[in-house]
Amino acid sequence: MQPLWFLAALLALGQALPFEQKGFWDFALDDGLFMNDEEASGADSTSGAPDMDSVTPTFSAMCPFGCHCHLRVVQCSDLGLKNVPKEISPDTTLLDLQSNDISELRKDDFKGLQHLYALVLVNNKISKIHEKAFSPLRKLQKLYISKNHLVEIPPNLPSSLVELRIHDNRIRKVPKGVFSGLRNMNCIEMGGNPLENSGFEPGAFDGLKLNYLRISEAKLTGIPKDLPETLNELHLDHNKIQAIELEDLLRYSKLYRLGLGHNQIRMIENGSLSFLPTLRELHLDNNKLSRVPVGLPDLKLLQVVYLHSNNITKVGVNDFCPMGFGVKRAYYNGISLFNNPVPYWEVQPATFRCVTDRLAIQFGNYKK
């Protein structure tokens, strides 16, 4: 019954929002393991779970030794495997090889698996991938290869790929053309790699129409300026970013969620946030800001602002809400200001006139 549950979880999580922390398998750093497929692929013909009825015939008798096989799911996790097993049924749609000792993906490891939809290789020791290893996987949409020993983005990724999770490897460079031809790609999680700003070659993301990108826990000192302008979510938390300059966010006008928490941001230049007219959620917690960023009242759709654990000493009456009525299209449902040296008893009640509820405001708990 374990594999049956496994497939049911895969299909059910297809309805989850990408930013919610779900904690499934050992994707501890992911914001939701599986993105909503309608969001992930633009609701085109490649989106959604595989059509089980169209995948025939069924080779139910084939199952690698020690693995669990059921309903076109092959689960071979935690077996100490050093290579991709043989005798995998050609009608397999989900192959789980996580938490093994695989160090290399060879040319014919996935031969005949033309119906594979999701491949899980998390927590192995993979450092080498043959340039044609993924060639047979013409329908692969989800590739999870995090927590390995990769030093580069795998070459020749399947053009059908929608979601790539490659965090916690040893990647230092993203060369131009590495994502060439990936027209369906919508989500990339590449945090936990020692990437610096100089590691992104100009044009590295050319051709991609991403919705979601996370480059957290890297070595970025500024916001990369050459990311896809289609992004709705950008997460750059746990880096070394020190400032947001005027044109840093110029090309990201479609963002509705921006994560910049746990950096070293001291300054946000006036006007920087004006390029984000659709922003709904802003994370600036655990930085070194001394004031509420200028421009928040002009973000008419902004609903959540995380500013806790900074050095903010004063909150002005017009720092969050626009002057006048009917200007803001969506009221705040969350403002966090706790763990700042703000004398909260001096903050005027009118400061939060555009907040849905008093409980949406978090103050206090500051310790020197």
Short mmCIF file of C-alpha atoms in Angstrom, two decimals:
data_model
loop_
_atom_site.label_atom_id
_atom_site.label_comp_id
_atom_site.label_asym_id
_atom_site.label_seq_id
_atom_site.Cartn_x
_atom_site.Cartn_y
_atom_site.Cartn_z
CA MET A 1 0.00 0.00 0.00
CA GLN A 2 2.97 2.32 0.43
CA PRO A 3 3.46 2.93 -3.31
CA LEU A 4 -0.27 3.56 -3.72
CA TRP A 5 -0.09 6.24 -1.05
CA PHE A 6 3.00 7.62 -2.73
CA LEU A 7 1.21 8.15 -6.05
CA ALA A 8 -1.87 9.55 -4.35
CA ALA A 9 0.35 12.11 -2.58
CA LEU A 10 1.96 13.08 -5.88
CA LEU A 11 -1.38 13.76 -7.54
CA ALA A 12 -2.96 15.45 -4.51
CA LEU A 13 -0.08 17.84 -4.01
CA GLY A 14 -0.52 19.02 -7.58
CA GLN A 15 -3.19 21.32 -6.14
CA ALA A 16 -0.87 22.95 -3.57
CA LEU A 17 0.33 26.50 -3.82
CA PRO A 18 4.06 26.68 -4.56
CA PHE A 19 5.00 28.96 -1.70
CA GLU A 20 3.45 26.94 1.13
CA GLN A 21 5.93 24.99 3.23
CA LYS A 22 4.74 21.37 3.05
CA GLY A 23 7.71 19.27 4.11
CA PHE A 24 7.33 16.05 2.14
CA TRP A 25 10.03 13.45 1.58
CA ASP A 26 13.21 15.32 2.50
CA PHE A 27 12.67 18.47 0.43
CA ALA A 28 13.09 20.52 3.59
CA LEU A 29 13.99 23.73 1.75
CA ASP A 30 11.24 23.58 -0.85
CA ASP A 31 8.22 25.84 -0.85
CA GLY A 32 5.79 23.05 -1.53
CA LEU A 33 7.06 19.91 -3.20
CA PHE A 34 4.77 19.95 -6.21
CA MET A 35 3.58 23.09 -7.89
CA ASN A 36 0.07 23.40 -9.21
CA ASP A 37 0.50 22.03 -12.72
CA GLU A 38 -1.84 24.60 -14.22
CA GLU A 39 0.49 27.32 -12.93
CA ALA A 40 3.60 25.33 -13.69
CA SER A 41 3.00 24.86 -17.40
CA GLY A 42 0.60 27.56 -18.39
CA ALA A 43 -2.26 25.04 -18.66
CA ASP A 44 -1.04 23.78 -22.02
CA SER A 45 -1.21 20.25 -23.34
CA THR A 46 1.76 19.13 -21.25
CA SER A 47 0.32 20.20 -17.90
CA GLY A 48 -1.17 18.05 -15.18
CA ALA A 49 -0.65 14.48 -14.15
CA PRO A 50 -0.07 11.81 -16.77
CA ASP A 51 -3.10 10.25 -18.41
CA MET A 52 -3.04 6.81 -16.81
CA ASP A 53 -5.58 5.38 -19.27
CA SER A 54 -3.50 6.34 -22.28
CA VAL A 55 -0.35 4.61 -21.04
CA THR A 56 -0.48 1.04 -22.33
CA PRO A 57 0.40 -1.74 -22.06
CA THR A 58 1.09 -2.45 -18.38
CA PHE A 59 4.23 -4.47 -17.59
CA SER A 60 3.19 -5.30 -14.05
CA ALA A 61 5.53 -8.28 -13.76
CA MET A 62 8.65 -6.11 -14.03
CA CYS A 63 10.02 -4.67 -10.80
CA PRO A 64 13.66 -4.22 -9.71
CA PHE A 65 14.76 -6.34 -6.76
CA GLY A 66 14.00 -4.69 -3.44
CA CYS A 67 11.77 -2.00 -4.95
CA HIS A 68 8.03 -1.49 -4.57
CA CYS A 69 6.07 -1.26 -7.82
CA HIS A 70 2.39 -0.42 -8.12
CA LEU A 71 0.20 1.69 -10.42
CA ARG A 72 3.17 2.66 -12.63
CA VAL A 73 5.09 3.94 -9.59
CA VAL A 74 8.50 2.41 -8.93
CA GLN A 75 9.83 3.20 -5.46
CA CYS A 76 13.47 2.27 -4.86
CA SER A 77 14.43 4.68 -2.10
CA ASP A 78 16.78 3.93 0.81
CA LEU A 79 18.18 0.72 -0.67
CA GLY A 80 21.89 1.61 -0.84
CA LEU A 81 21.80 1.42 -4.64
CA LYS A 82 24.99 2.44 -6.41
CA ASN A 83 23.44 2.48 -9.90
CA VAL A 84 20.05 3.03 -11.47
CA PRO A 85 18.40 -0.41 -11.35
CA LYS A 86 17.52 -2.42 -14.43
CA GLU A 87 14.19 -4.06 -15.26
CA ILE A 88 12.15 -0.91 -14.74
CA SER A 89 8.77 -1.23 -16.44
CA PRO A 90 8.51 0.85 -19.65
CA ASP A 91 5.13 2.20 -18.54
CA THR A 92 6.55 3.72 -15.31
CA THR A 93 5.41 7.30 -14.72
CA LEU A 94 7.12 7.99 -11.38
CA LEU A 95 10.55 6.67 -10.42
CA ASP A 96 11.76 7.32 -6.88
CA LEU A 97 15.50 6.71 -6.36
CA GLN A 98 16.10 9.10 -3.48
CA SER A 99 18.44 8.43 -0.57
CA ASN A 100 20.73 5.92 -2.28
CA ASP A 101 24.45 5.91 -3.15
CA ILE A 102 24.16 6.58 -6.89
CA SER A 103 27.19 8.58 -8.07
CA GLU A 104 26.70 8.60 -11.86
CA LEU A 105 23.88 8.66 -14.40
CA ARG A 106 24.94 6.73 -17.47
CA LYS A 107 23.80 6.92 -21.09
CA ASP A 108 21.30 4.04 -21.00
CA ASP A 109 20.14 4.24 -17.38
CA PHE A 110 16.68 5.45 -18.41
CA LYS A 111 16.42 3.71 -21.76
CA GLY A 112 12.85 2.83 -22.69
CA LEU A 113 11.23 5.01 -20.01
CA GLN A 114 9.45 7.24 -22.50
CA HIS A 115 6.37 7.62 -20.27
CA LEU A 116 8.24 8.84 -17.17
CA TYR A 117 6.60 11.93 -15.69
CA ALA A 118 8.57 12.46 -12.45
CA LEU A 119 12.11 11.40 -11.54
CA VAL A 120 13.31 11.69 -7.94
CA LEU A 121 17.08 11.49 -7.37
CA VAL A 122 17.33 13.51 -4.17
CA ASN A 123 20.02 12.74 -1.58
CA ASN A 124 22.41 10.60 -3.61
CA LYS A 125 26.06 11.19 -4.51
CA ILE A 126 25.61 12.10 -8.15
CA SER A 127 28.57 14.04 -9.55
CA LYS A 128 28.53 12.92 -13.18
CA ILE A 129 25.71 12.81 -15.73
CA HIS A 130 26.16 11.56 -19.29
CA GLU A 131 25.10 14.15 -21.86
CA LYS A 132 22.49 11.72 -23.24
CA ALA A 133 21.28 10.27 -19.94
CA PHE A 134 17.94 12.08 -20.12
CA SER A 135 17.40 11.66 -23.88
CA PRO A 136 14.77 8.88 -23.59
CA LEU A 137 12.65 10.90 -21.15
CA ARG A 138 10.52 12.70 -23.70
CA LYS A 139 7.59 13.23 -21.30
CA LEU A 140 9.49 14.07 -18.12
CA GLN A 141 8.01 17.10 -16.37
CA LYS A 142 9.45 16.98 -12.85
CA LEU A 143 13.13 16.38 -12.08
CA TYR A 144 14.27 16.41 -8.46
CA ILE A 145 18.04 16.07 -8.18
CA SER A 146 18.76 18.10 -5.06
CA LYS A 147 21.27 17.17 -2.35
CA ASN A 148 23.87 15.64 -4.64
CA HIS A 149 27.43 16.52 -5.68
CA LEU A 150 26.75 18.26 -8.99
CA VAL A 151 29.08 21.09 -10.00
CA GLU A 152 27.07 22.13 -13.06
CA ILE A 153 23.51 22.17 -14.41
CA PRO A 154 22.93 18.85 -16.20
CA PRO A 155 23.25 19.17 -19.98
CA ASN A 156 20.49 18.41 -22.49
CA LEU A 157 17.55 18.48 -20.10
CA PRO A 158 14.28 17.15 -21.61
CA SER A 159 12.35 19.84 -23.48
CA SER A 160 9.17 18.67 -21.72
CA LEU A 161 10.54 19.63 -18.30
CA VAL A 162 8.31 21.91 -16.21
CA GLU A 163 9.96 21.81 -12.79
CA LEU A 164 13.63 21.47 -11.82
CA ARG A 165 14.75 21.14 -8.20
CA ILE A 166 18.53 21.19 -8.01
CA HIS A 167 19.22 22.86 -4.67
CA ASP A 168 21.99 21.83 -2.28
CA ASN A 169 24.61 20.87 -4.83
CA ARG A 170 27.99 22.44 -5.64
CA ILE A 171 27.03 24.54 -8.64
CA ARG A 172 29.01 27.78 -9.02
CA LYS A 173 28.16 28.74 -12.60
CA VAL A 174 25.05 28.99 -14.76
CA PRO A 175 26.30 29.30 -18.36
CA LYS A 176 24.44 30.81 -21.26
CA GLY A 177 22.39 28.28 -23.17
CA VAL A 178 22.14 25.68 -20.39
CA PHE A 179 18.34 26.07 -20.39
CA SER A 180 18.03 26.37 -24.17
CA GLY A 181 14.89 24.80 -25.61
CA LEU A 182 13.08 24.44 -22.28
CA ARG A 183 9.94 26.27 -23.36
CA ASN A 184 7.76 24.52 -20.78
CA MET A 185 9.99 25.17 -17.78
CA ASN A 186 8.15 27.12 -15.12
CA CYS A 187 9.81 26.43 -11.77
CA ILE A 188 13.50 26.27 -10.83
CA GLU A 189 14.75 25.75 -7.27
CA MET A 190 18.52 26.17 -7.16
CA GLY A 191 19.21 27.41 -3.65
CA GLY A 192 21.93 26.01 -1.44
CA ASN A 193 24.57 26.26 -4.17
CA PRO A 194 27.69 28.47 -3.83
CA LEU A 195 26.46 30.83 -6.57
CA GLU A 196 27.76 34.39 -6.71
CA ASN A 197 26.39 37.15 -8.94
CA SER A 198 29.31 36.66 -11.30
CA GLY A 199 28.35 33.00 -11.69
CA PHE A 200 25.40 33.87 -13.93
CA GLU A 201 26.56 34.39 -17.49
CA PRO A 202 24.66 37.06 -19.46
CA GLY A 203 21.75 35.34 -21.17
CA ALA A 204 21.81 32.31 -18.85
CA PHE A 205 18.01 32.41 -18.54
CA ASP A 206 17.26 33.44 -22.13
CA GLY A 207 14.12 31.84 -23.51
CA LEU A 208 12.74 30.77 -20.13
CA LYS A 209 9.27 31.89 -19.06
CA LEU A 210 9.56 31.05 -15.39
CA ASN A 211 6.87 31.66 -12.83
CA TYR A 212 8.93 30.63 -9.81
CA LEU A 213 12.65 30.94 -9.05
CA ARG A 214 14.49 30.39 -5.80
CA ILE A 215 18.20 31.11 -5.35
CA SER A 216 18.33 31.07 -1.57
CA GLU A 217 21.28 30.21 0.67
CA ALA A 218 23.80 31.17 -1.99
CA LYS A 219 26.45 33.91 -2.06
CA LEU A 220 24.60 36.69 -3.85
CA THR A 221 25.54 40.25 -2.89
CA GLY A 222 22.88 41.91 -5.04
CA ILE A 223 19.68 41.14 -6.93
CA PRO A 224 20.58 39.47 -10.26
CA LYS A 225 19.59 41.72 -13.16
CA ASP A 226 19.16 39.16 -15.92
CA LEU A 227 16.50 36.83 -14.57
CA PRO A 228 13.29 36.06 -16.54
CA GLU A 229 10.95 39.03 -16.59
CA THR A 230 7.97 36.64 -16.45
CA LEU A 231 8.60 35.79 -12.77
CA ASN A 232 5.70 35.88 -10.34
CA GLU A 233 7.76 34.60 -7.41
CA LEU A 234 11.40 35.35 -6.69
CA HIS A 235 13.07 34.08 -3.52
CA LEU A 236 16.57 35.31 -2.69
CA ASP A 237 16.51 34.74 1.06
CA HIS A 238 19.59 33.79 3.09
CA ASN A 239 22.13 35.55 0.88
CA LYS A 240 24.47 38.50 1.42
CA ILE A 241 22.49 41.21 -0.35
CA GLN A 242 23.28 44.61 1.18
CA ALA A 243 21.11 47.06 -0.76
CA ILE A 244 18.31 47.38 -3.29
CA GLU A 245 19.20 50.02 -5.82
CA LEU A 246 16.81 51.96 -8.02
CA GLU A 247 16.81 49.72 -11.10
CA ASP A 248 17.42 46.35 -9.43
CA LEU A 249 13.74 45.41 -9.76
CA LEU A 250 13.04 47.20 -13.04
CA ARG A 251 12.42 44.07 -15.16
CA TYR A 252 10.42 42.16 -12.56
CA SER A 253 7.14 44.06 -12.80
CA LYS A 254 5.04 40.85 -12.70
CA LEU A 255 6.19 39.76 -9.25
CA TYR A 256 3.51 39.11 -6.68
CA ARG A 257 5.80 37.53 -4.08
CA LEU A 258 9.35 38.68 -3.33
CA GLY A 259 11.50 37.01 -0.68
CA LEU A 260 14.55 38.91 0.58
CA GLY A 261 14.61 37.79 4.20
CA HIS A 262 17.80 36.88 6.05
CA ASN A 263 20.13 39.14 4.08
CA GLN A 264 22.17 42.19 5.10
CA ILE A 265 20.01 44.87 3.50
CA ARG A 266 20.56 48.30 5.02
CA MET A 267 19.18 50.49 2.26
CA ILE A 268 16.30 50.38 -0.21
CA GLU A 269 16.62 53.27 -2.62
CA ASN A 270 13.55 55.49 -3.00
CA GLY A 271 11.49 54.42 -5.99
CA SER A 272 12.86 50.87 -6.11
CA LEU A 273 9.53 49.29 -5.18
CA SER A 274 7.56 51.34 -7.71
CA PHE A 275 8.47 48.79 -10.39
CA LEU A 276 6.39 46.13 -8.62
CA PRO A 277 2.76 47.22 -9.17
CA THR A 278 1.30 43.71 -8.67
CA LEU A 279 3.27 42.80 -5.53
CA ARG A 280 1.17 41.08 -2.87
CA GLU A 281 3.75 39.73 -0.44
CA LEU A 282 7.12 41.20 0.56
CA HIS A 283 9.65 39.49 2.85
CA LEU A 284 12.33 41.81 4.28
CA ASP A 285 12.66 40.23 7.71
CA ASN A 286 16.03 39.58 9.37
CA ASN A 287 17.91 42.38 7.65
CA LYS A 288 19.48 45.63 8.86
CA LEU A 289 16.86 48.18 7.84
CA SER A 290 16.57 51.25 10.05
CA ARG A 291 13.26 52.44 8.59
CA VAL A 292 10.14 51.17 6.86
CA PRO A 293 10.88 51.09 3.10
CA VAL A 294 9.59 54.08 1.17
CA GLY A 295 6.87 53.35 -1.36
CA LEU A 296 4.74 50.74 0.42
CA PRO A 297 1.58 52.91 0.33
CA ASP A 298 1.80 53.03 -3.47
CA LEU A 299 1.65 49.23 -3.80
CA LYS A 300 -2.12 48.98 -4.06
CA LEU A 301 -2.25 45.17 -4.00
CA LEU A 302 0.26 44.58 -1.20
CA GLN A 303 -1.26 42.49 1.59
CA VAL A 304 1.64 40.98 3.58
CA VAL A 305 4.86 42.70 4.71
CA TYR A 306 7.49 40.98 6.84
CA LEU A 307 9.78 43.53 8.51
CA HIS A 308 10.54 41.79 11.78
CA SER A 309 14.07 41.43 13.14
CA ASN A 310 15.50 44.63 11.67
CA ASN A 311 16.76 47.87 13.25
CA ILE A 312 13.61 49.95 12.65
CA THR A 313 13.23 52.62 15.35
CA LYS A 314 10.23 54.59 14.08
CA VAL A 315 6.98 53.92 12.23
CA GLY A 316 5.31 56.92 10.59
CA VAL A 317 1.57 57.38 10.20
CA ASN A 318 1.84 57.13 6.39
CA ASP A 319 4.49 54.40 6.13
CA PHE A 320 2.02 51.69 5.12
CA CYS A 321 -1.28 53.23 4.04
CA PRO A 322 -1.99 55.76 1.31
CA MET A 323 -3.61 59.06 2.21
CA GLY A 324 -7.28 59.24 1.38
CA PHE A 325 -9.95 56.56 1.02
CA GLY A 326 -10.53 54.09 -1.79
CA VAL A 327 -6.94 54.27 -3.03
CA LYS A 328 -5.70 50.90 -1.82
CA ARG A 329 -7.35 48.00 -3.67
CA ALA A 330 -6.42 45.28 -1.14
CA TYR A 331 -6.10 45.80 2.59
CA TYR A 332 -3.20 44.34 4.57
CA ASN A 333 -3.82 41.06 6.34
CA GLY A 334 -0.32 40.79 7.80
CA ILE A 335 2.34 43.28 8.96
CA SER A 336 5.16 41.96 11.14
CA LEU A 337 7.30 44.46 13.02
CA PHE A 338 8.28 42.47 16.08
CA ASN A 339 11.90 42.32 17.24
CA ASN A 340 12.57 45.92 16.18
CA PRO A 341 13.53 48.73 18.59
CA VAL A 342 10.23 50.52 17.89
CA PRO A 343 8.52 52.25 20.84
CA TYR A 344 5.20 50.78 19.78
CA TRP A 345 3.23 52.86 22.29
CA GLU A 346 4.19 55.93 20.21
CA VAL A 347 2.80 54.52 16.95
CA GLN A 348 -0.45 56.23 16.04
CA PRO A 349 -3.50 53.99 15.51
CA ALA A 350 -4.14 55.65 12.14
CA THR A 351 -0.88 54.13 10.90
CA PHE A 352 -2.77 50.88 10.31
CA ARG A 353 -6.00 52.29 8.93
CA CYS A 354 -5.76 50.02 5.87
CA VAL A 355 -5.27 46.79 7.81
CA THR A 356 -8.12 44.26 7.92
CA ASP A 357 -7.80 43.40 11.59
CA ARG A 358 -5.79 44.50 14.62
CA LEU A 359 -4.54 40.93 15.04
CA ALA A 360 -2.79 41.22 11.66
CA ILE A 361 -0.18 43.54 13.22
CA GLN A 362 2.72 42.01 15.14
CA PHE A 363 4.77 44.21 17.47
CA GLY A 364 7.08 43.84 20.46
CA ASN A 365 9.46 41.13 21.70
CA TYR A 366 12.55 43.28 21.15
CA LYS A 367 15.67 42.39 23.11
CA LYS A 368 18.94 44.27 22.99
#
